Coordinates of C-alpha atoms in Angstrom, one line a residue:
M226 CA 11.3 -17.8 1.0
P227 CA 11.3 -14.5 2.8
T228 CA 8.2 -13.4 4.8
Y229 CA 7.0 -9.8 5.2
G230 CA 4.5 -8.7 7.7
I231 CA 2.4 -5.7 6.6
V232 CA 0.1 -3.6 8.7
V233 CA -2.4 -1.7 6.6
E234 CA -5.6 0.3 7.0
G235 CA -8.2 -1.9 5.5
D236 CA -9.3 -4.7 3.1
Y237 CA -8.5 -2.9 -0.1
D238 CA -4.9 -2.4 1.1
S239 CA -4.5 -6.0 2.3
A240 CA -5.7 -7.2 -1.0
A241 CA -3.8 -4.9 -3.4
L242 CA -0.5 -4.1 -1.6
P243 CA 0.8 -7.7 -1.5
E244 CA 0.5 -7.8 -5.3
I245 CA 2.4 -4.5 -5.6
I246 CA 5.1 -5.6 -3.1
K247 CA 5.6 -8.9 -5.1
K248 CA 6.1 -6.8 -8.3
C249 CA 8.6 -4.6 -6.5
L250 CA 10.7 -7.6 -5.4
S251 CA 10.3 -9.7 -8.6
S252 CA 10.5 -12.8 -6.4
D253 CA 8.6 -15.3 -4.4
I254 CA 7.6 -13.9 -1.0
E255 CA 5.1 -14.7 1.7
I256 CA 3.1 -11.8 2.9
I257 CA 1.2 -11.7 6.2
A258 CA -1.3 -8.8 6.0
R259 CA -2.9 -7.3 9.1
P260 CA -5.7 -4.9 8.2
C261 CA -6.8 -2.6 11.0
G262 CA -10.1 -1.2 9.7
D263 CA -9.1 2.5 9.2
K264 CA -6.4 5.1 9.8
S265 CA -7.2 5.7 13.5
Q266 CA -7.3 1.9 14.2
L267 CA -4.0 1.4 12.4
M268 CA -2.4 4.1 14.6
K269 CA -3.6 2.3 17.7
K270 CA -3.0 -1.3 16.6
F271 CA 0.2 -1.4 14.7
P272 CA 2.6 -1.7 17.7
G273 CA 0.7 -4.8 18.8
F274 CA 0.9 -6.3 15.3
L275 CA 4.6 -5.6 15.2
E276 CA 5.0 -7.5 18.5
A277 CA 3.0 -10.4 17.0
F278 CA 5.2 -10.5 13.9
R279 CA 8.0 -11.7 16.2
Y280 CA 6.3 -15.1 16.1
A281 CA 4.2 -15.0 12.9
K282 CA 6.4 -17.3 10.8
G283 CA 5.9 -20.6 12.5
G284 CA 7.1 -19.2 15.8
A285 CA 9.9 -17.3 14.2
P286 CA 9.9 -13.6 13.3
V287 CA 9.1 -12.2 9.9
D288 CA 12.0 -11.0 7.8
K289 CA 10.6 -7.5 7.5
A290 CA 7.6 -5.5 8.7
L291 CA 6.0 -2.7 6.8
V292 CA 3.4 -0.3 8.4
I293 CA 1.6 1.4 5.5
R294 CA -1.0 4.1 5.7
D295 CA -2.5 6.7 3.3
A296 CA -1.5 10.4 3.6
D297 CA -5.1 11.6 2.8
N298 CA -3.9 15.2 2.3
K299 CA -1.8 15.2 5.5
N300 CA 1.9 16.0 5.7
P301 CA 3.7 12.6 5.2
D302 CA 6.7 13.7 7.3
E303 CA 4.5 14.5 10.3
L304 CA 2.7 11.2 9.9
L305 CA 5.9 9.3 9.8
K306 CA 7.2 11.1 12.9
K307 CA 4.0 10.2 14.8
M308 CA 4.2 6.6 13.7
K309 CA 7.8 6.2 14.8
S310 CA 7.1 7.8 18.1
K311 CA 4.5 5.1 18.9
I312 CA 7.3 2.5 19.0
A313 CA 10.1 4.7 20.5
G314 CA 12.1 2.6 22.9
R315 CA 11.0 -0.7 21.5
N316 CA 13.6 -3.0 19.9
Y317 CA 12.9 -5.0 16.8
L318 CA 16.2 -6.6 16.4
D319 CA 14.7 -9.8 14.9
F320 CA 13.4 -7.9 11.8
E321 CA 13.5 -4.5 10.2
V322 CA 10.5 -2.2 10.5
K323 CA 9.7 0.4 7.8
F324 CA 7.0 3.0 7.9
I325 CA 5.5 4.0 4.6
I326 CA 3.0 6.8 3.7
I327 CA 1.2 6.6 0.4
V328 CA 0.5 9.9 -1.2
Q329 CA -2.5 10.3 -1.3
E330 CA -4.1 6.8 -1.2
L331 CA -3.5 3.3 -2.6
E332 CA -5.9 4.2 -5.4
T333 CA -3.5 6.9 -6.6
W334 CA -1.2 4.0 -7.7
L335 CA -4.1 2.0 -9.2
L336 CA -5.1 5.0 -11.3
A337 CA -1.6 5.1 -12.8
D338 CA -2.2 2.3 -15.2
E339 CA -5.4 2.6 -17.3
N340 CA -4.5 -0.6 -19.2
A341 CA -4.8 -2.6 -15.9
I342 CA -8.1 -1.0 -15.1
S343 CA -9.3 -1.7 -18.7
K344 CA -8.3 -5.3 -18.5
V345 CA -10.0 -5.9 -15.1
S346 CA -13.2 -4.0 -16.1
G347 CA -13.4 -5.4 -19.6
K348 CA -14.0 -1.8 -20.9
T349 CA -11.5 0.7 -22.4
V350 CA -10.6 3.3 -19.8
S351 CA -9.0 6.6 -20.6
R352 CA -5.8 7.7 -19.0
V353 CA -6.2 10.1 -16.0
N354 CA -4.1 13.0 -17.2
E355 CA -4.0 14.8 -13.8
D356 CA -1.0 14.8 -11.4
L357 CA -2.1 11.6 -9.6
E358 CA -0.5 12.5 -6.3
S359 CA -2.4 15.8 -6.3
I360 CA -5.8 14.3 -6.6
S361 CA -7.5 14.8 -3.2
H362 CA -9.8 11.8 -3.3
P363 CA -8.3 9.2 -5.7
K364 CA -10.6 6.4 -4.3
E365 CA -13.7 8.4 -5.5
K366 CA -12.0 9.0 -8.9
L367 CA -11.3 5.2 -9.3
W368 CA -14.8 4.4 -8.1
D369 CA -16.3 6.7 -10.7
I370 CA -14.2 5.2 -13.5
L371 CA -15.2 1.7 -12.5
F372 CA -18.8 2.7 -12.2
V373 CA -18.9 4.0 -15.8
A374 CA -17.2 0.7 -16.8
G375 CA -20.0 -1.2 -14.9
L376 CA -17.8 -2.7 -12.2
P377 CA -18.2 -2.1 -8.5
Y378 CA -15.0 -1.2 -6.6
T379 CA -14.2 -4.1 -4.2
A380 CA -11.1 -5.4 -2.5
E381 CA -10.9 -8.1 -5.1
V382 CA -11.1 -5.6 -7.9
A383 CA -8.3 -3.6 -6.2
R384 CA -6.2 -6.8 -6.0
K385 CA -6.8 -7.6 -9.7
I386 CA -5.9 -4.1 -10.8
A387 CA -2.7 -4.2 -8.7
K388 CA -1.8 -7.6 -10.1
E389 CA -2.3 -6.3 -13.7
S390 CA -0.5 -3.0 -13.1
D391 CA 2.8 -2.2 -14.7
I392 CA 5.1 -1.3 -11.8
F393 CA 7.2 1.0 -14.0
R394 CA 4.1 3.0 -15.1
I395 CA 3.2 3.5 -11.4
E396 CA 6.7 4.6 -10.7
N397 CA 6.8 7.0 -13.6
R398 CA 3.4 8.6 -12.8
C399 CA 3.6 8.6 -9.0
P400 CA 7.1 10.0 -7.9
K401 CA 6.5 9.1 -4.2
F402 CA 6.0 5.5 -5.2
K403 CA 9.8 5.2 -5.6
E404 CA 10.1 5.7 -1.8
F405 CA 7.7 2.8 -1.3
K406 CA 9.5 0.6 -3.7
Q407 CA 12.9 1.3 -2.1
A408 CA 11.5 0.6 1.4
V409 CA 10.2 -2.7 0.1
I410 CA 13.5 -3.6 -1.5
D411 CA 15.9 -2.5 1.2
C412 CA 16.9 -5.0 3.8

């Protein structure tokens, strides 16, 4: 079974992204998630986590490492450039490293499937008819939807929504998701 190491911002990401990655691959996979706390901590810590991934699979390297952060209204290309510069000169020959920027936040993808939100919350939730990748604060939008449904937004709720989500609906509603999916699939 392949093993992926992922470096993410926080607990919501480390709960939900493994579910989404598994859906992208349609196969059994082990995922080692390393949450950093927030964006600034991710930018400081991810090179160390990549080094640790050399030995994370029972002393052997992971098969692939993904460093995933939210764009949060910043230019994704500039963020990618900055992330890549942090490991310039380092060799990761044992495994592939991919950098991924989510436009805007993980919650953008979770908002894409109102059926998943409805199933997890136990209440019928209306479709968000906005351009999801243009919503400035998708976490707040999801928080509000769940509040109305009587459910607090937690990492476990994020995981459940991700697990129930239809990957094709996310892909259709969030064009940048295709880049994430391709990065997960490519080896």
